[in-house]
Amino acid sequence: TGEEVIALLTNTEKATYIRDLLHYDEDCAGGLMAKELVKANINWTIRQTIEEIRKQTRAVEKMYSVYVVDDIGRLIGRVSLKKIILADDHTLISDIYDEEVVAVESYLSDVEVAELMSKYDLEAVPVVNIQGQLLGRITIDDIVDVITEQADQERQAMAGISDDVEEDDNVWLLSKSRLPWLIIGMAGGVAGSRFLGLFENLIALVPTMAFFIPLITATGGNVGIQSSSLVVQSLAGGGDDSFSFARFFKSFVVSLINGLVLAVLVFGMNYIFGEELRMVIVVSAALMGVVVVASFLGTITPLILDRFGINPAIASGPFITTANDLIGLAIYFSLAYLLY
């Protein structure tokens, strides 16, 4: 056991250090932290602080700042090395320290620590207990593996892979991680094909309409995934999760510009290739409408899923793809009905 291994250590200080860290799960702040850091008492002078820094830095590989504590070890601020170097020897730490310091509690999850460090662009973050006493610190080197793993999981989720898998995992695990969302996507495809059957008479009347169905559905899918990816990325980084007017208006303006550009390009190409004018108008107008609607769905779907506690990275793709296919076809054939 861990205790038996610790008992074999001849260095009492190292044994105590390891025993303290074993109290925490490996996926929380306490399990990630290193106890080596540089701290100063708020009542110390600069001379005392520099002497302590010389002693303490022997066990510290990288020092980003000095943490300030009170007489019972509670973290109350930080002071930069620049301030310490420039200050007079008799200046008190209490006169130059910064009270604003971002800290995490020891039982905070590693993912939340990674999000916080990314959000505030921190190179190191102090770890405190429930009483606010300084326990250790987590550097960006300690958390980089968590950030990388989280990014990998988000990419897999956006691709419709529900479990954390690697390429060299067994066949059953790889299959099981992909099947759920493939089945949902298949169900969406079946629904789309049945929906397409409702317009059988119109397709028989204007056979060339069938040629542009892939264009409409593919464009809607691409736009939806682009929009949802930005929102999911923002949510994963602890960004804005509000349903604000500004967010949707900005998304609308972007989709309007993109839709207009695509519509003009498609209109020009189809006109040059000699398509019937009514067909050219239907395809161009439908394409613009699909871009606007798909952008809206791609923005709002992850926000709704996140609000209900569903991982938007996993579920956004199937929902958005299916919805965009159905709505895109509805817009396309509705416009065709009006002109034919």
Short mmCIF file of C-alpha atoms in Angstrom, two decimals:
data_model
loop_
_atom_site.label_atom_id
_atom_site.label_comp_id
_atom_site.label_asym_id
_atom_site.label_seq_id
_atom_site.Cartn_x
_atom_site.Cartn_y
_atom_site.Cartn_z
CA THR A 1 0.00 0.00 0.00
CA GLY A 2 0.94 3.66 -0.18
CA GLU A 3 1.53 3.86 3.59
CA GLU A 4 3.89 0.85 3.47
CA VAL A 5 5.95 2.51 0.75
CA ILE A 6 6.06 5.78 2.70
CA ALA A 7 7.20 3.90 5.82
CA LEU A 8 10.30 2.75 3.90
CA LEU A 9 11.41 6.35 3.29
CA THR A 10 14.26 7.46 5.53
CA ASN A 11 13.63 11.15 4.83
CA THR A 12 10.90 12.13 7.32
CA GLU A 13 10.21 15.45 5.61
CA LYS A 14 9.70 13.80 2.22
CA ALA A 15 7.46 11.12 3.78
CA THR A 16 5.27 13.79 5.38
CA TYR A 17 5.14 15.65 2.06
CA ILE A 18 3.94 12.56 0.16
CA ARG A 19 1.47 11.60 2.90
CA ASP A 20 -0.12 15.06 2.71
CA LEU A 21 -0.56 14.82 -1.06
CA LEU A 22 -2.08 11.33 -0.84
CA HIS A 23 -5.04 12.81 1.03
CA TYR A 24 -6.27 14.22 -2.28
CA ASP A 25 -7.58 12.58 -5.43
CA GLU A 26 -5.26 12.90 -8.40
CA ASP A 27 -7.89 14.80 -10.40
CA CYS A 28 -8.31 17.69 -7.95
CA ALA A 29 -6.21 20.75 -7.14
CA GLY A 30 -4.69 19.13 -4.05
CA GLY A 31 -3.52 16.16 -6.09
CA LEU A 32 -1.92 18.40 -8.72
CA MET A 33 -0.23 20.94 -6.47
CA ALA A 34 3.39 21.10 -5.43
CA LYS A 35 4.07 22.21 -1.87
CA GLU A 36 7.29 23.98 -2.84
CA LEU A 37 6.65 27.71 -3.14
CA VAL A 38 7.92 31.06 -1.90
CA LYS A 39 5.88 32.87 0.72
CA ALA A 40 6.39 35.86 2.98
CA ASN A 41 4.71 37.03 6.16
CA ILE A 42 2.86 40.32 5.82
CA ASN A 43 4.85 41.78 8.74
CA TRP A 44 8.28 41.04 7.26
CA THR A 45 10.62 43.68 5.93
CA ILE A 46 12.07 43.46 2.44
CA ARG A 47 15.43 42.38 3.93
CA GLN A 48 13.79 39.51 5.81
CA THR A 49 11.83 38.54 2.72
CA ILE A 50 14.92 38.42 0.48
CA GLU A 51 16.72 36.24 3.04
CA GLU A 52 13.76 33.85 3.11
CA ILE A 53 13.55 33.83 -0.69
CA ARG A 54 17.17 32.67 -0.83
CA LYS A 55 16.34 29.78 1.50
CA GLN A 56 13.00 28.82 -0.03
CA THR A 57 13.98 28.98 -3.70
CA ARG A 58 16.42 26.07 -3.32
CA ALA A 59 13.44 23.72 -3.61
CA VAL A 60 11.55 25.77 -6.22
CA GLU A 61 12.31 25.37 -9.92
CA LYS A 62 10.32 28.37 -11.17
CA MET A 63 9.21 31.39 -9.16
CA TYR A 64 6.53 33.70 -10.57
CA SER A 65 5.71 35.75 -7.46
CA VAL A 66 5.87 35.67 -3.67
CA TYR A 67 2.68 34.76 -1.83
CA VAL A 68 1.83 36.83 1.24
CA VAL A 69 0.38 35.14 4.33
CA ASP A 70 -0.70 36.27 7.79
CA ASP A 71 0.50 34.90 11.12
CA ILE A 72 -1.67 31.76 10.86
CA GLY A 73 -0.71 31.00 7.26
CA ARG A 74 -3.79 32.35 5.49
CA LEU A 75 -3.19 33.60 1.97
CA ILE A 76 -3.94 37.33 1.83
CA GLY A 77 -2.17 38.47 -1.33
CA ARG A 78 0.93 38.39 -3.47
CA VAL A 79 3.88 40.61 -4.27
CA SER A 80 5.90 40.67 -7.47
CA LEU A 81 9.64 40.16 -7.54
CA LYS A 82 10.02 43.55 -9.23
CA LYS A 83 8.43 45.33 -6.26
CA ILE A 84 10.66 43.43 -3.84
CA ILE A 85 13.82 44.29 -5.77
CA LEU A 86 12.94 47.99 -6.12
CA ALA A 87 11.79 48.49 -2.52
CA ASP A 88 13.98 49.73 0.33
CA ASP A 89 15.36 47.10 2.75
CA HIS A 90 13.26 48.41 5.64
CA THR A 91 9.98 48.58 3.69
CA LEU A 92 7.29 46.25 5.03
CA ILE A 93 5.61 43.69 2.80
CA SER A 94 2.28 45.09 4.05
CA ASP A 95 3.09 48.37 2.27
CA ILE A 96 3.69 46.93 -1.19
CA TYR A 97 1.73 43.68 -1.53
CA ASP A 98 -1.28 43.25 -3.81
CA GLU A 99 -4.43 42.00 -2.07
CA GLU A 100 -5.96 40.71 -5.31
CA VAL A 101 -4.88 37.13 -5.83
CA VAL A 102 -6.67 34.30 -7.64
CA ALA A 103 -6.57 31.09 -5.59
CA VAL A 104 -8.27 27.69 -5.74
CA GLU A 105 -9.47 25.40 -2.98
CA SER A 106 -7.71 22.06 -2.64
CA TYR A 107 -10.75 19.98 -3.64
CA LEU A 108 -11.54 21.93 -6.85
CA SER A 109 -11.50 19.63 -9.89
CA ASP A 110 -8.51 19.68 -12.24
CA VAL A 111 -10.76 20.71 -15.15
CA GLU A 112 -12.01 23.77 -13.23
CA VAL A 113 -8.44 24.68 -12.31
CA ALA A 114 -7.44 24.43 -15.98
CA GLU A 115 -10.39 26.61 -17.02
CA LEU A 116 -9.53 29.22 -14.38
CA MET A 117 -5.85 29.36 -15.37
CA SER A 118 -6.77 29.63 -19.05
CA LYS A 119 -9.38 32.32 -18.36
CA TYR A 120 -7.02 34.56 -16.37
CA ASP A 121 -3.85 33.55 -18.29
CA LEU A 122 -2.11 32.47 -15.08
CA GLU A 123 1.35 30.89 -14.97
CA ALA A 124 0.74 29.66 -11.42
CA VAL A 125 -2.17 29.57 -8.99
CA PRO A 126 -1.98 29.11 -5.19
CA VAL A 127 -3.96 26.32 -3.49
CA VAL A 128 -5.69 26.95 -0.15
CA ASN A 129 -7.74 24.87 2.27
CA ILE A 130 -11.25 25.71 3.42
CA GLN A 131 -9.83 28.08 6.07
CA GLY A 132 -7.88 29.95 3.39
CA GLN A 133 -4.48 28.70 4.55
CA LEU A 134 -1.85 28.38 1.83
CA LEU A 135 -1.07 24.73 1.01
CA GLY A 136 0.84 24.82 -2.26
CA ARG A 137 0.68 26.01 -5.84
CA ILE A 138 -0.11 24.68 -9.30
CA THR A 139 1.99 25.87 -12.24
CA ILE A 140 1.06 25.85 -15.90
CA ASP A 141 3.47 22.91 -16.31
CA ASP A 142 1.37 20.91 -13.82
CA ILE A 143 -1.91 21.63 -15.58
CA VAL A 144 -0.86 21.44 -19.25
CA ASP A 145 -1.69 17.71 -19.46
CA VAL A 146 -5.19 18.42 -18.15
CA ILE A 147 -5.70 21.18 -20.72
CA THR A 148 -4.46 18.90 -23.52
CA GLU A 149 -6.68 16.01 -22.40
CA GLN A 150 -9.68 18.34 -22.14
CA ALA A 151 -9.06 19.65 -25.67
CA ASP A 152 -8.79 16.08 -26.99
CA GLN A 153 -12.09 15.16 -25.32
CA GLU A 154 -13.81 18.22 -26.82
CA ARG A 155 -12.54 17.33 -30.29
CA GLN A 156 -13.70 13.74 -29.91
CA ALA A 157 -17.07 14.92 -28.63
CA MET A 158 -17.55 17.28 -31.58
CA ALA A 159 -16.76 14.34 -33.86
CA GLY A 160 -19.49 12.26 -32.19
CA ILE A 161 -17.24 10.03 -30.06
CA SER A 162 -18.83 9.74 -26.63
CA ASP A 163 -16.01 8.09 -24.65
CA ASP A 164 -12.39 9.03 -24.08
CA VAL A 165 -10.69 6.57 -26.43
CA GLU A 166 -7.32 6.20 -28.12
CA GLU A 167 -6.49 4.77 -31.56
CA ASP A 168 -4.82 1.70 -30.03
CA ASP A 169 -7.85 0.77 -27.86
CA ASN A 170 -9.66 -2.50 -28.62
CA VAL A 171 -12.19 -2.78 -31.44
CA TRP A 172 -15.23 -3.09 -29.16
CA LEU A 173 -14.39 0.06 -27.18
CA LEU A 174 -13.77 2.06 -30.36
CA SER A 175 -17.03 0.83 -31.87
CA LYS A 176 -19.04 1.47 -28.70
CA SER A 177 -17.76 5.04 -28.45
CA ARG A 178 -18.90 5.89 -31.99
CA LEU A 179 -22.15 3.96 -32.43
CA PRO A 180 -24.59 6.02 -30.28
CA TRP A 181 -24.25 9.22 -32.28
CA LEU A 182 -23.95 7.37 -35.59
CA ILE A 183 -27.34 5.78 -34.83
CA ILE A 184 -28.81 9.19 -34.00
CA GLY A 185 -27.34 10.58 -37.22
CA MET A 186 -28.81 7.65 -39.15
CA ALA A 187 -32.23 8.31 -37.61
CA GLY A 188 -31.93 11.92 -38.69
CA GLY A 189 -31.04 10.80 -42.21
CA VAL A 190 -34.06 8.51 -42.36
CA ALA A 191 -36.28 11.37 -41.17
CA GLY A 192 -34.78 13.60 -43.87
CA SER A 193 -35.42 11.04 -46.61
CA ARG A 194 -39.04 10.59 -45.48
CA PHE A 195 -39.45 14.35 -45.41
CA LEU A 196 -38.01 14.55 -48.93
CA GLY A 197 -40.67 12.09 -50.09
CA LEU A 198 -43.34 14.70 -49.34
CA PHE A 199 -42.05 16.70 -52.31
CA GLU A 200 -42.01 13.81 -54.76
CA ASN A 201 -44.49 15.49 -57.12
CA LEU A 202 -42.51 18.73 -57.19
CA ILE A 203 -39.28 16.88 -57.96
CA ALA A 204 -41.07 15.02 -60.77
CA LEU A 205 -42.23 18.40 -62.14
CA VAL A 206 -38.78 20.02 -61.85
CA PRO A 207 -36.18 17.19 -61.87
CA THR A 208 -33.22 19.61 -61.74
CA MET A 209 -34.23 20.47 -58.16
CA ALA A 210 -32.74 17.17 -57.02
CA PHE A 211 -29.30 18.26 -58.25
CA PHE A 212 -29.08 21.06 -55.67
CA ILE A 213 -30.28 19.15 -52.58
CA PRO A 214 -26.69 18.19 -51.55
CA LEU A 215 -25.64 21.84 -51.88
CA ILE A 216 -28.44 23.03 -49.58
CA THR A 217 -27.96 20.36 -46.90
CA ALA A 218 -24.14 20.44 -46.93
CA THR A 219 -24.01 24.23 -46.65
CA GLY A 220 -26.49 24.21 -43.79
CA GLY A 221 -24.48 21.55 -41.98
CA ASN A 222 -21.18 23.38 -42.45
CA VAL A 223 -22.56 26.70 -41.23
CA GLY A 224 -24.24 25.08 -38.23
CA ILE A 225 -21.08 23.26 -37.16
CA GLN A 226 -18.99 26.44 -37.59
CA SER A 227 -21.33 28.43 -35.35
CA SER A 228 -21.72 25.71 -32.73
CA SER A 229 -17.95 25.12 -32.58
CA LEU A 230 -17.36 28.75 -31.59
CA VAL A 231 -20.03 28.60 -28.88
CA VAL A 232 -18.81 25.23 -27.55
CA GLN A 233 -15.24 26.55 -27.46
CA SER A 234 -16.42 29.59 -25.50
CA LEU A 235 -18.41 27.47 -23.04
CA ALA A 236 -15.49 25.07 -22.54
CA GLY A 237 -13.27 28.01 -21.61
CA GLY A 238 -15.78 29.32 -19.08
CA GLY A 239 -17.01 32.04 -21.43
CA ASP A 240 -20.37 33.74 -21.85
CA ASP A 241 -23.34 31.35 -21.61
CA SER A 242 -26.07 33.99 -21.84
CA PHE A 243 -28.86 34.26 -24.41
CA SER A 244 -28.02 37.92 -25.03
CA PHE A 245 -29.43 40.01 -27.88
CA ALA A 246 -25.92 41.20 -28.80
CA ARG A 247 -24.71 37.61 -29.28
CA PHE A 248 -27.58 36.65 -31.59
CA PHE A 249 -27.53 39.95 -33.49
CA LYS A 250 -23.81 39.54 -34.20
CA SER A 251 -24.41 35.97 -35.36
CA PHE A 252 -27.27 37.19 -37.57
CA VAL A 253 -25.15 39.89 -39.23
CA VAL A 254 -22.30 37.43 -39.91
CA SER A 255 -24.71 34.87 -41.39
CA LEU A 256 -26.40 37.57 -43.48
CA ILE A 257 -23.08 38.61 -45.01
CA ASN A 258 -21.97 35.02 -45.64
CA GLY A 259 -25.37 34.03 -46.99
CA LEU A 260 -25.45 36.98 -49.37
CA VAL A 261 -21.96 36.23 -50.70
CA LEU A 262 -22.77 32.54 -51.26
CA ALA A 263 -26.13 33.36 -52.85
CA VAL A 264 -24.54 35.79 -55.32
CA LEU A 265 -21.82 33.27 -56.22
CA VAL A 266 -24.32 30.44 -56.76
CA PHE A 267 -26.62 32.73 -58.75
CA GLY A 268 -23.75 33.74 -61.04
CA MET A 269 -22.46 30.20 -61.59
CA ASN A 270 -25.90 28.70 -62.27
CA TYR A 271 -26.81 31.55 -64.60
CA ILE A 272 -23.56 31.08 -66.54
CA PHE A 273 -24.21 27.32 -66.82
CA GLY A 274 -27.59 28.07 -68.39
CA GLU A 275 -29.99 27.02 -65.62
CA GLU A 276 -33.56 28.29 -65.83
CA LEU A 277 -33.90 31.71 -64.15
CA ARG A 278 -36.60 30.53 -61.71
CA MET A 279 -34.39 27.64 -60.65
CA VAL A 280 -31.43 29.96 -60.19
CA ILE A 281 -33.51 32.28 -57.98
CA VAL A 282 -34.88 29.40 -55.88
CA VAL A 283 -31.44 27.90 -55.22
CA SER A 284 -29.82 31.24 -54.39
CA ALA A 285 -32.62 32.43 -52.11
CA ALA A 286 -32.84 29.05 -50.36
CA LEU A 287 -29.09 28.99 -49.82
CA MET A 288 -29.14 32.41 -48.17
CA GLY A 289 -32.08 31.42 -45.96
CA VAL A 290 -30.38 28.18 -44.95
CA VAL A 291 -27.17 29.99 -43.97
CA VAL A 292 -29.07 32.41 -41.70
CA VAL A 293 -31.19 29.70 -40.05
CA ALA A 294 -28.28 27.26 -39.66
CA SER A 295 -26.17 29.95 -38.02
CA PHE A 296 -28.96 30.69 -35.53
CA LEU A 297 -29.42 26.99 -34.71
CA GLY A 298 -25.67 26.50 -34.38
CA THR A 299 -25.53 29.34 -31.87
CA ILE A 300 -28.59 28.58 -29.75
CA THR A 301 -28.41 24.75 -29.62
CA PRO A 302 -25.20 24.48 -27.53
CA LEU A 303 -26.51 27.17 -25.16
CA ILE A 304 -29.79 25.29 -24.61
CA LEU A 305 -28.01 21.95 -24.12
CA ASP A 306 -25.57 23.53 -21.67
CA ARG A 307 -28.46 25.10 -19.73
CA PHE A 308 -30.01 21.62 -19.28
CA GLY A 309 -26.70 20.08 -18.20
CA ILE A 310 -26.06 18.19 -21.46
CA ASN A 311 -22.53 18.31 -22.86
CA PRO A 312 -22.98 20.60 -25.92
CA ALA A 313 -19.81 19.29 -27.56
CA ILE A 314 -21.26 15.77 -27.77
CA ALA A 315 -24.88 16.49 -28.62
CA SER A 316 -24.69 19.63 -30.79
CA GLY A 317 -23.50 17.87 -33.97
CA PRO A 318 -26.35 15.34 -34.40
CA PHE A 319 -29.06 17.81 -33.37
CA ILE A 320 -27.79 20.61 -35.61
CA THR A 321 -27.15 18.40 -38.64
CA THR A 322 -30.60 16.79 -38.53
CA ALA A 323 -32.44 20.06 -37.86
CA ASN A 324 -30.55 21.92 -40.59
CA ASP A 325 -31.27 19.19 -43.14
CA LEU A 326 -35.01 19.28 -42.45
CA ILE A 327 -35.28 23.07 -42.25
CA GLY A 328 -33.04 23.55 -45.29
CA LEU A 329 -35.17 21.22 -47.40
CA ALA A 330 -38.33 22.93 -46.15
CA ILE A 331 -37.01 26.35 -47.20
CA TYR A 332 -35.82 25.06 -50.56
CA PHE A 333 -39.06 23.32 -51.56
CA SER A 334 -41.29 26.05 -50.12
CA LEU A 335 -39.62 28.61 -52.37
CA ALA A 336 -39.94 26.23 -55.31
CA TYR A 337 -43.69 25.87 -54.64
CA LEU A 338 -44.05 29.66 -54.72
CA LEU A 339 -42.29 30.03 -58.08
CA TYR A 340 -43.54 26.87 -59.78
#
